[in-house]
CSV table of C-alpha atoms and ligand atoms in Angstrom, one decimal:
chain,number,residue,atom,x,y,z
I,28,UNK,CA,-2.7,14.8,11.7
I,29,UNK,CA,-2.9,14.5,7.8
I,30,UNK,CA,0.6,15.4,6.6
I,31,UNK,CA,2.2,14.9,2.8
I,32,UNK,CA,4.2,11.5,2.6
I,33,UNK,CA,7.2,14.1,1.1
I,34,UNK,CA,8.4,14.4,5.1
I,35,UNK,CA,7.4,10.9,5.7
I,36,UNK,CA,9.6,9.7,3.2
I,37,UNK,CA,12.6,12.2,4.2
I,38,UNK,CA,12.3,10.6,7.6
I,39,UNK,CA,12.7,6.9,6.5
I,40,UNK,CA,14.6,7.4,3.1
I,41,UNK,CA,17.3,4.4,3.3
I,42,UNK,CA,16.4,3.0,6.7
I,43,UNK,CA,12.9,2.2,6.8
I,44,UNK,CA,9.5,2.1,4.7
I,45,UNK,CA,6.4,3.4,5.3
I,46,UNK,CA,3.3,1.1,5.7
I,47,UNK,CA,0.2,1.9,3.2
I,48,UNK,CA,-2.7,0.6,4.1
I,49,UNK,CA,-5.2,0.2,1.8
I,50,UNK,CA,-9.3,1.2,3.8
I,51,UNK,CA,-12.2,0.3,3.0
I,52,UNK,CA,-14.5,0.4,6.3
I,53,UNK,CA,-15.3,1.6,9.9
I,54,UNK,CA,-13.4,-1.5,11.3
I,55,UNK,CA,-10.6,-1.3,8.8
I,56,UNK,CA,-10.0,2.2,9.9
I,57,UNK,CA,-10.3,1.8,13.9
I,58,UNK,CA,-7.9,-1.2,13.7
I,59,UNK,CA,-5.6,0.7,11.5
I,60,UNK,CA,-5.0,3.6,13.6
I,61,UNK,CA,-5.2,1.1,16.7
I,62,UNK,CA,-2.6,-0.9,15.1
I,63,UNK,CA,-0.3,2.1,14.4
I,64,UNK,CA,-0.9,4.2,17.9
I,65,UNK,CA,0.4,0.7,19.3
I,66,UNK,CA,3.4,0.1,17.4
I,67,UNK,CA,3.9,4.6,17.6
I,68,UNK,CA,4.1,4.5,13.8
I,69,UNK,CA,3.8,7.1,11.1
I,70,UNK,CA,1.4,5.3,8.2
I,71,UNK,CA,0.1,6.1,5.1
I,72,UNK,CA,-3.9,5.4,4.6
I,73,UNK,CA,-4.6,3.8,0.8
I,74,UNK,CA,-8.2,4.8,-1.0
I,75,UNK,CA,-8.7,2.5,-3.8
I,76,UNK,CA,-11.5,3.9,-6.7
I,77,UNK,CA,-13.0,0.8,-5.8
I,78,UNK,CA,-13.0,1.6,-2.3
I,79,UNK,CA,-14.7,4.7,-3.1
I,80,UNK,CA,-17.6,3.5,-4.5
I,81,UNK,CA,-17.6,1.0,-2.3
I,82,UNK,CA,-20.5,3.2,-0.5
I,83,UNK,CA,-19.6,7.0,-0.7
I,84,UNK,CA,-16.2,8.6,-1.8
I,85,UNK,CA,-17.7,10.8,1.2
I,86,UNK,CA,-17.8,8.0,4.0
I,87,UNK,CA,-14.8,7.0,3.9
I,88,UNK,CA,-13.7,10.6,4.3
I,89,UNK,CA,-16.0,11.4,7.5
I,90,UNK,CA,-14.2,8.2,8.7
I,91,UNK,CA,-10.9,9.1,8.4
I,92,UNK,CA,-11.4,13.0,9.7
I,93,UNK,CA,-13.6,11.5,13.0
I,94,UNK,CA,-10.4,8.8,13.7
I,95,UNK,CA,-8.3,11.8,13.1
I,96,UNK,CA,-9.9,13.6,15.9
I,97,UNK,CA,-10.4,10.2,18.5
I,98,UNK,CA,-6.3,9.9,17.6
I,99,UNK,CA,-5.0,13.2,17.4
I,100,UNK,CA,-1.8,12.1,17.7
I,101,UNK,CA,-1.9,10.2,14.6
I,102,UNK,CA,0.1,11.1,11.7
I,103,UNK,CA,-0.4,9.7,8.5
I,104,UNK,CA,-0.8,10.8,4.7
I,105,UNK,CA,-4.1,10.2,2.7
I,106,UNK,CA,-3.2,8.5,-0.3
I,107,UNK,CA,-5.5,7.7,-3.8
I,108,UNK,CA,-4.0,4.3,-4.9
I,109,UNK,CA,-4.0,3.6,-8.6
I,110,UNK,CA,-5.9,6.4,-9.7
I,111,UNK,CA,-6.5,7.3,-13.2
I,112,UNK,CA,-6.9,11.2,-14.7
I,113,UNK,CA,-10.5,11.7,-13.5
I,114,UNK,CA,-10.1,10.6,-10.1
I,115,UNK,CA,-6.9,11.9,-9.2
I,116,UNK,CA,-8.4,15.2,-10.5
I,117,UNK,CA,-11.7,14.7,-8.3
I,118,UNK,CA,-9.0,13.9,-5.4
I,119,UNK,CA,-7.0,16.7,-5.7
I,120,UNK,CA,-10.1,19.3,-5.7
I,121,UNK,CA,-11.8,17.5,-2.7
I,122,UNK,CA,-9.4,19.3,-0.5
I,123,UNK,CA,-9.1,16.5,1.5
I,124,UNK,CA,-6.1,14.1,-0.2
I,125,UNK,CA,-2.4,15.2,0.5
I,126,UNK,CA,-1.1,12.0,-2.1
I,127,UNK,CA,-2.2,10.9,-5.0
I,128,UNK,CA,-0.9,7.9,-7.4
I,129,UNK,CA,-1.7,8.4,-11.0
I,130,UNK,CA,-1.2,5.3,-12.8
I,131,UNK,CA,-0.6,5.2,-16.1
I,132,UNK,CA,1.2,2.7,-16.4
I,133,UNK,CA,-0.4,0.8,-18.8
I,134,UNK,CA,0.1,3.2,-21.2
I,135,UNK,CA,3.4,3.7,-23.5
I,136,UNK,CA,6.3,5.4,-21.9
I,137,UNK,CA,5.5,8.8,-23.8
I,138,UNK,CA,1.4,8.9,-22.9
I,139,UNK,CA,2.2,7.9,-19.3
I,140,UNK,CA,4.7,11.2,-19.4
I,141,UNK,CA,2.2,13.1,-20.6
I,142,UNK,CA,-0.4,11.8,-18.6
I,143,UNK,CA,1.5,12.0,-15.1
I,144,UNK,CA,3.3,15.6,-16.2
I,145,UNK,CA,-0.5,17.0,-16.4
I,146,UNK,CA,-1.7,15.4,-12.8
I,147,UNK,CA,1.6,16.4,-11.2
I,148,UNK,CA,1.1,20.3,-12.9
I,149,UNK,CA,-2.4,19.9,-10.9
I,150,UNK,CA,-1.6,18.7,-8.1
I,151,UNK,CA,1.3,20.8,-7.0
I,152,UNK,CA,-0.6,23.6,-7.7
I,153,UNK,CA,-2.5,22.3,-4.3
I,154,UNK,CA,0.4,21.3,-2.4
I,155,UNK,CA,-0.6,17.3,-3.2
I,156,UNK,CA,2.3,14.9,-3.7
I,157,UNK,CA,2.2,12.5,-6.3
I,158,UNK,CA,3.0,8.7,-6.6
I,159,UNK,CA,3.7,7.9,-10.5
I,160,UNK,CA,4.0,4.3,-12.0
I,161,UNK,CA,6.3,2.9,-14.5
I,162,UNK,CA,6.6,-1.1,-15.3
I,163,UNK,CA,4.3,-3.7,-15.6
I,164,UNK,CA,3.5,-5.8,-12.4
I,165,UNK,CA,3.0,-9.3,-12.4
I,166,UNK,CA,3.5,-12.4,-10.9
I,167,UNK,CA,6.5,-14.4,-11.9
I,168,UNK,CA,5.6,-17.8,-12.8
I,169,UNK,CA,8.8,-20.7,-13.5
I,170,UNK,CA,7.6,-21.1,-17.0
I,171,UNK,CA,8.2,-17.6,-18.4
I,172,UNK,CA,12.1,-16.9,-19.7
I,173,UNK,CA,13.8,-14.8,-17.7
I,174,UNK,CA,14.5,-11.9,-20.3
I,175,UNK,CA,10.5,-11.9,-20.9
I,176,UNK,CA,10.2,-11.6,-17.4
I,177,UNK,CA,12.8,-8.5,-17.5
I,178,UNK,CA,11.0,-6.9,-19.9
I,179,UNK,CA,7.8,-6.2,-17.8
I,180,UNK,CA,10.3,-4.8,-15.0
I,181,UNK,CA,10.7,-1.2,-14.4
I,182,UNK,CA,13.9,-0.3,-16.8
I,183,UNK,CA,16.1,1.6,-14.6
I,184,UNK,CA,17.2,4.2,-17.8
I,185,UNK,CA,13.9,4.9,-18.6
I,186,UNK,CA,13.1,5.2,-14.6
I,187,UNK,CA,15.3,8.0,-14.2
I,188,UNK,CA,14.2,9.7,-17.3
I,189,UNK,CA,10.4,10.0,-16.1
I,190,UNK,CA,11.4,10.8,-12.8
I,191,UNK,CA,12.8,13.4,-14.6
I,192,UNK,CA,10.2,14.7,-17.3
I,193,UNK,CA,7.4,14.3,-15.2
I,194,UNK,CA,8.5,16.3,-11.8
I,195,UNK,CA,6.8,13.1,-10.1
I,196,UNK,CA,7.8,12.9,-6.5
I,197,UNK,CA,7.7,9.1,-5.9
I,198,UNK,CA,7.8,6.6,-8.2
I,199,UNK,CA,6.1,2.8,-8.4
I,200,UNK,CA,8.5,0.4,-9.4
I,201,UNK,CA,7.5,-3.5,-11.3
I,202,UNK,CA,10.5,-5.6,-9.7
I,203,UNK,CA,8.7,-9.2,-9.4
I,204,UNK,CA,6.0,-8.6,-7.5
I,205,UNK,CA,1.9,-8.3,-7.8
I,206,UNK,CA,-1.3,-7.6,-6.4
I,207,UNK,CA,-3.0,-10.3,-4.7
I,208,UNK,CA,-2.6,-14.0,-2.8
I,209,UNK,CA,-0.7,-15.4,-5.6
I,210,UNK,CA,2.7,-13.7,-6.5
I,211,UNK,CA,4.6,-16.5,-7.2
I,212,UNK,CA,4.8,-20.3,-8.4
I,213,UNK,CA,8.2,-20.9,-7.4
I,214,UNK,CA,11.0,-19.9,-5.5
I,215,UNK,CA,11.1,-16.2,-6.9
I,216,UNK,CA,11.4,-13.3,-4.7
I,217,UNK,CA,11.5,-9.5,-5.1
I,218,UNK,CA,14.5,-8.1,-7.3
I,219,UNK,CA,16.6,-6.6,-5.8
I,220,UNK,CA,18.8,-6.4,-8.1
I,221,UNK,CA,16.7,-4.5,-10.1
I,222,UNK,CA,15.8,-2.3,-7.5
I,223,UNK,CA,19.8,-1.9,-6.9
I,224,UNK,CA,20.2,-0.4,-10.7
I,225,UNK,CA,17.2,2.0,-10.4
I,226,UNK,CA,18.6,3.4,-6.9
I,227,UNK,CA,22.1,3.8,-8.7
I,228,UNK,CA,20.7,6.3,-11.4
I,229,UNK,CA,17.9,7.8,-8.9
I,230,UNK,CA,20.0,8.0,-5.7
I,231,UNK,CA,17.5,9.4,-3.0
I,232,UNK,CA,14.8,9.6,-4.9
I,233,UNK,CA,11.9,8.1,-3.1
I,234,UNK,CA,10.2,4.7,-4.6
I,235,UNK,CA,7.1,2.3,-4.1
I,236,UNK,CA,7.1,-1.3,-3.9
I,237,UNK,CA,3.0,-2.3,-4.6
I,238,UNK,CA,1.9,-5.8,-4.3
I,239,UNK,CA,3.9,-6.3,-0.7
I,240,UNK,CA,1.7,-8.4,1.0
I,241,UNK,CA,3.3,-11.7,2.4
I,242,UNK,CA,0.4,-14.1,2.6
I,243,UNK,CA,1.6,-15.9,5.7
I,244,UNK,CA,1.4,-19.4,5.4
I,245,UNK,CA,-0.1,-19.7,8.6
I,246,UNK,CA,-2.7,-17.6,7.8
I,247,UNK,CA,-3.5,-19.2,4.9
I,248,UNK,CA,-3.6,-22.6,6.7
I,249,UNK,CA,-6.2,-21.2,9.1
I,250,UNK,CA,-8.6,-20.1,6.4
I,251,UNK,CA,-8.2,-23.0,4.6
I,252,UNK,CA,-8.9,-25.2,7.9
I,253,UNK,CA,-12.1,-23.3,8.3
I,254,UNK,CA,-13.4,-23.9,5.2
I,255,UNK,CA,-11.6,-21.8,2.4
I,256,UNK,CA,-9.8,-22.4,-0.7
I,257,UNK,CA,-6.8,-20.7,-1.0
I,258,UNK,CA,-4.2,-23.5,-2.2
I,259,UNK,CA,-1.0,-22.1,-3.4
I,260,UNK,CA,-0.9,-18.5,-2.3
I,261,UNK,CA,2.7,-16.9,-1.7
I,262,UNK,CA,3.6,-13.8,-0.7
I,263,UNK,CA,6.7,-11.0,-0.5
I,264,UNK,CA,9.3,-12.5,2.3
I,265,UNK,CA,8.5,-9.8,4.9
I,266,UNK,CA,12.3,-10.0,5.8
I,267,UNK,CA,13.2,-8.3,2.3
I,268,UNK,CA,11.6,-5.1,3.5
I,269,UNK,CA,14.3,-3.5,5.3
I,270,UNK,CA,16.9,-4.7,2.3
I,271,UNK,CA,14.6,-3.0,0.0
I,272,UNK,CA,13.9,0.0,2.5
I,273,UNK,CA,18.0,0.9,2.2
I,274,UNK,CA,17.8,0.6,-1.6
I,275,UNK,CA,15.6,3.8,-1.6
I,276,UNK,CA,11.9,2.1,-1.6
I,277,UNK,CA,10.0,4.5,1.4
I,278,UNK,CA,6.7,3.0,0.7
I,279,UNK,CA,5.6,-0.4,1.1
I,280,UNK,CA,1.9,-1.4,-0.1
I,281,UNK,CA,-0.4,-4.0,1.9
I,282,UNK,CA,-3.8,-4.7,1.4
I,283,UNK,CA,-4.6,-8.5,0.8
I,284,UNK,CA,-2.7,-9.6,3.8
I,285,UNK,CA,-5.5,-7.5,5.7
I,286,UNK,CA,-8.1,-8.9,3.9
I,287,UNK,CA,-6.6,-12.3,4.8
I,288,UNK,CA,-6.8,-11.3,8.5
I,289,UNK,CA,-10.7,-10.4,7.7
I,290,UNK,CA,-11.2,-13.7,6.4
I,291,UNK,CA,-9.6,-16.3,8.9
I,292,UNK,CA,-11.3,-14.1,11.6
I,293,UNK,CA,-14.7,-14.5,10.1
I,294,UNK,CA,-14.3,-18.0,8.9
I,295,UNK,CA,-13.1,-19.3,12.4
I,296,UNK,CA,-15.2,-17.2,14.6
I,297,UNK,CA,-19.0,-18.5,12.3
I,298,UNK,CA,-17.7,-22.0,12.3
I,299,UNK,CA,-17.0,-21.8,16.5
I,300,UNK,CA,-20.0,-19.8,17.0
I,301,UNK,CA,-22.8,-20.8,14.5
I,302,UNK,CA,-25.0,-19.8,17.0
I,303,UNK,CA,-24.6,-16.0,16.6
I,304,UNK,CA,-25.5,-13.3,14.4
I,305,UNK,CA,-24.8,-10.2,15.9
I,306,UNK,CA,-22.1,-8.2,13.9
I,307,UNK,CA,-21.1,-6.4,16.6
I,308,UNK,CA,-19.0,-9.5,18.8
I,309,UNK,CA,-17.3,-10.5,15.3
I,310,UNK,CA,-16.5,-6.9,14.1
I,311,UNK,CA,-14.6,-6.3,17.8
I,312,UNK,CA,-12.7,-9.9,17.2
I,313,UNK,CA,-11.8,-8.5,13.7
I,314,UNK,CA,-10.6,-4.9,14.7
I,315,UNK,CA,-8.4,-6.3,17.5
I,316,UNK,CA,-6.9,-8.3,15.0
I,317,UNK,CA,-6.4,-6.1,12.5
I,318,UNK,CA,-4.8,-3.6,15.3
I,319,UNK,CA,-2.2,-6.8,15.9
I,320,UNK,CA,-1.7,-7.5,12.5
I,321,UNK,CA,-1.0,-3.8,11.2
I,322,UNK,CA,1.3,-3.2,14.6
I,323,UNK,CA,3.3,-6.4,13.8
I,324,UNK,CA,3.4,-5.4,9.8
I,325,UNK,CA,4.8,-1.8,10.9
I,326,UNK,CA,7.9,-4.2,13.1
I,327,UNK,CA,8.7,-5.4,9.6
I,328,UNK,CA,9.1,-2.2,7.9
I,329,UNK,CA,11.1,-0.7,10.4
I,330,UNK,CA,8.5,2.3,10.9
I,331,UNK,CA,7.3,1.0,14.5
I,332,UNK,CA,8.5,3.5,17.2
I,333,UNK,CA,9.4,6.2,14.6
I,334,UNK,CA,6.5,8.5,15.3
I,335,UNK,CA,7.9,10.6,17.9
I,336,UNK,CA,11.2,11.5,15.8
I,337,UNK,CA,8.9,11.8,12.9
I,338,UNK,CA,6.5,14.5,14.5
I,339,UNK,CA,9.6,16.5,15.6
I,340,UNK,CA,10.6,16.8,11.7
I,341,UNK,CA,7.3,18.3,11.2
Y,29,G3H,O1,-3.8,-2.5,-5.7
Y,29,G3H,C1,-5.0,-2.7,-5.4
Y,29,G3H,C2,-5.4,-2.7,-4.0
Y,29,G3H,O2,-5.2,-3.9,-3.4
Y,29,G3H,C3,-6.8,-2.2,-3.9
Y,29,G3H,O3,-7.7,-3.2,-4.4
Y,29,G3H,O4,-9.1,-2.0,-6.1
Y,29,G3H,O5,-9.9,-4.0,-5.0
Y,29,G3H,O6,-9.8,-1.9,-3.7
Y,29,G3H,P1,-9.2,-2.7,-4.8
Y,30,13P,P1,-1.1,-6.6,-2.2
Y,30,13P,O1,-2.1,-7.2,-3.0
Y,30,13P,O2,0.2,-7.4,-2.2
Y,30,13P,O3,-1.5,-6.4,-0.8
Y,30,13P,O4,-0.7,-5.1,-2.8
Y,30,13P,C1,-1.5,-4.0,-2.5
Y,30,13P,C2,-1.1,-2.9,-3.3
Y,30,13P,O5,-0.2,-2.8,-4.0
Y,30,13P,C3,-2.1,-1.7,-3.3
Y,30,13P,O6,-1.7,-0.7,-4.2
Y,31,ZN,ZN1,-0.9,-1.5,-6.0
């Protein structure tokens, strides 16, 4: 069932986060549900403008309403990540989105107002939630000082006067982290400290932590021992999830970790078989591994086993 993350996040607010999962396949999508019918988890399903285009914006959609009907008890939002003005608009007339990120983030604080007021006024007008951004993310590297550091952070002021102005109803928060396999050089982490402040001055208002993938070590090892070149990737310490669940953030995004599962299953399963090129054995390996990893991901976030009490809200 395709449901707003607004209940979603009134379920977990403070206790747990919701997974996002960013899709951009048929085996992506069969492993995801998989993964969260096993661990009886409410999710949240990630579309990327990249991932659109990727074939058809229209595929992906056929995909998700046919593993809504093989699921039906499923429950999960449908969710445009990082969209700009023309694609959130295109989302929220499609009829089938019930979330949409606008992210204008890159913009100064008074265009992304602007910008974000406008798609919110649109979207509501539909019932569609939307997911706002303010902050720059980035990977902290040892080098830079720490006030220039600060200064690409979400300012927790200026947080609560978007939330504000803009009638957004979750907001994307820069505390340390970034998209991809290499967050950080050192020993940084998320900041919660940071996060602390913004929760303060936006007390149960929901937030989003992006760029939450924890590149397991192991993980990496394995692709690396099977002919790739990932030296140096680190990740988000998984174990900082909950922490930052109780200081308000109800959405946790993860994508490269699952393309690092698609990767170390690919890598390993052509160098033990370079006999065989049938997709179909490999794409089974892959979607019962992507089923594990998402199951073992939603553990983390606290959201495994919260389906039932979350379709009773409903
Ligand atoms: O935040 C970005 C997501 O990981 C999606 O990546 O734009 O390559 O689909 P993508
Ligand atoms: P990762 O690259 O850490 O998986 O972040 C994904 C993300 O933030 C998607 O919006
Ligand atoms: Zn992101």
């Amino acid at each position: 069932m395709i449901v707003t993350t607004k209940k979603l996040f009134e379920a977990a607010y403070g206790k747990y986060a919701i997974g996002a999962y960013n899709i951009n396949n048929l085996e992506q999508t069969m492993g995801l549900f998989r993964g969260n019918m096993d661990s009886q988890a409410p999710f949240i399903i990630q579309i990327s403008k990249g991932a659109r285009s990727y074939t058809h914006k229209l595929m992906l959609e056929g995909l998700i309403r046919s593993a809504d009907a093989v699921f039906p008890d499923a429950v999960f939002a449908v969710h445009l990540d990082h969209g700009d003005e023309e694609t959130c608009i295109d989302c929220i007339n499609s009829g089938f989105y019930s979330s949409v990120m606008i992210d204008a983030s890159h913009e100064p604080f008074e265009k992304n107002i602007e910008i974000t007021r406008k798609i919110v006024e649109l979207a509501h007008a539909k019932g569609i939630v939307v997911e706002a951004e303010l902050g720059q993310l980035g990977g902290v590297e040892e080098h830079v000082k720490v006030d220039e550091a600060d200064a690409k952070l979400t300012n927790p002021e200026q947080a609560a006067e978007f939330v504000e102005r803009t009638g957004c109803d979750s907001l994307a928060v820069a505390i340390g982290t970034s998209h991809g396999a290499f967050k950080f050089s050192g020993n940084q982490s998320i900041r919660l400290d940071v996060l602390e402040q913004i929760q303060k001055l936006l007390p149960g208002f929901p937030l989003v932590m992006h760029g939450s993938s924890s590149v397991p070590q192991d993980e990496v090892e394995r692709i690396n021992a099977a002919g790739g070149n990932l030296k140096g990737a680190k990740g988000v310490d998984a174990d900082q999830f909950l922490h930052a669940a109780q200081l308000g953030v109800t959405k946790i995004n993860i994508d490269t970790d699952g393309r690092l599962v698609w990767t170390r299953v690919h890598r390993e399963y052509f160098r033990d078989h370079p006999e065989n090129f049938d997709l179909r054995p490999i794409g089974k390996v892959f979607m019962d591994e992507y089923a594990k990893f998402i199951a073992s991901k939603n553990q983390k976030l606290g959201s495994a086993g919260k389906l039932p009490e979350v379709k009773k809200m409903l």
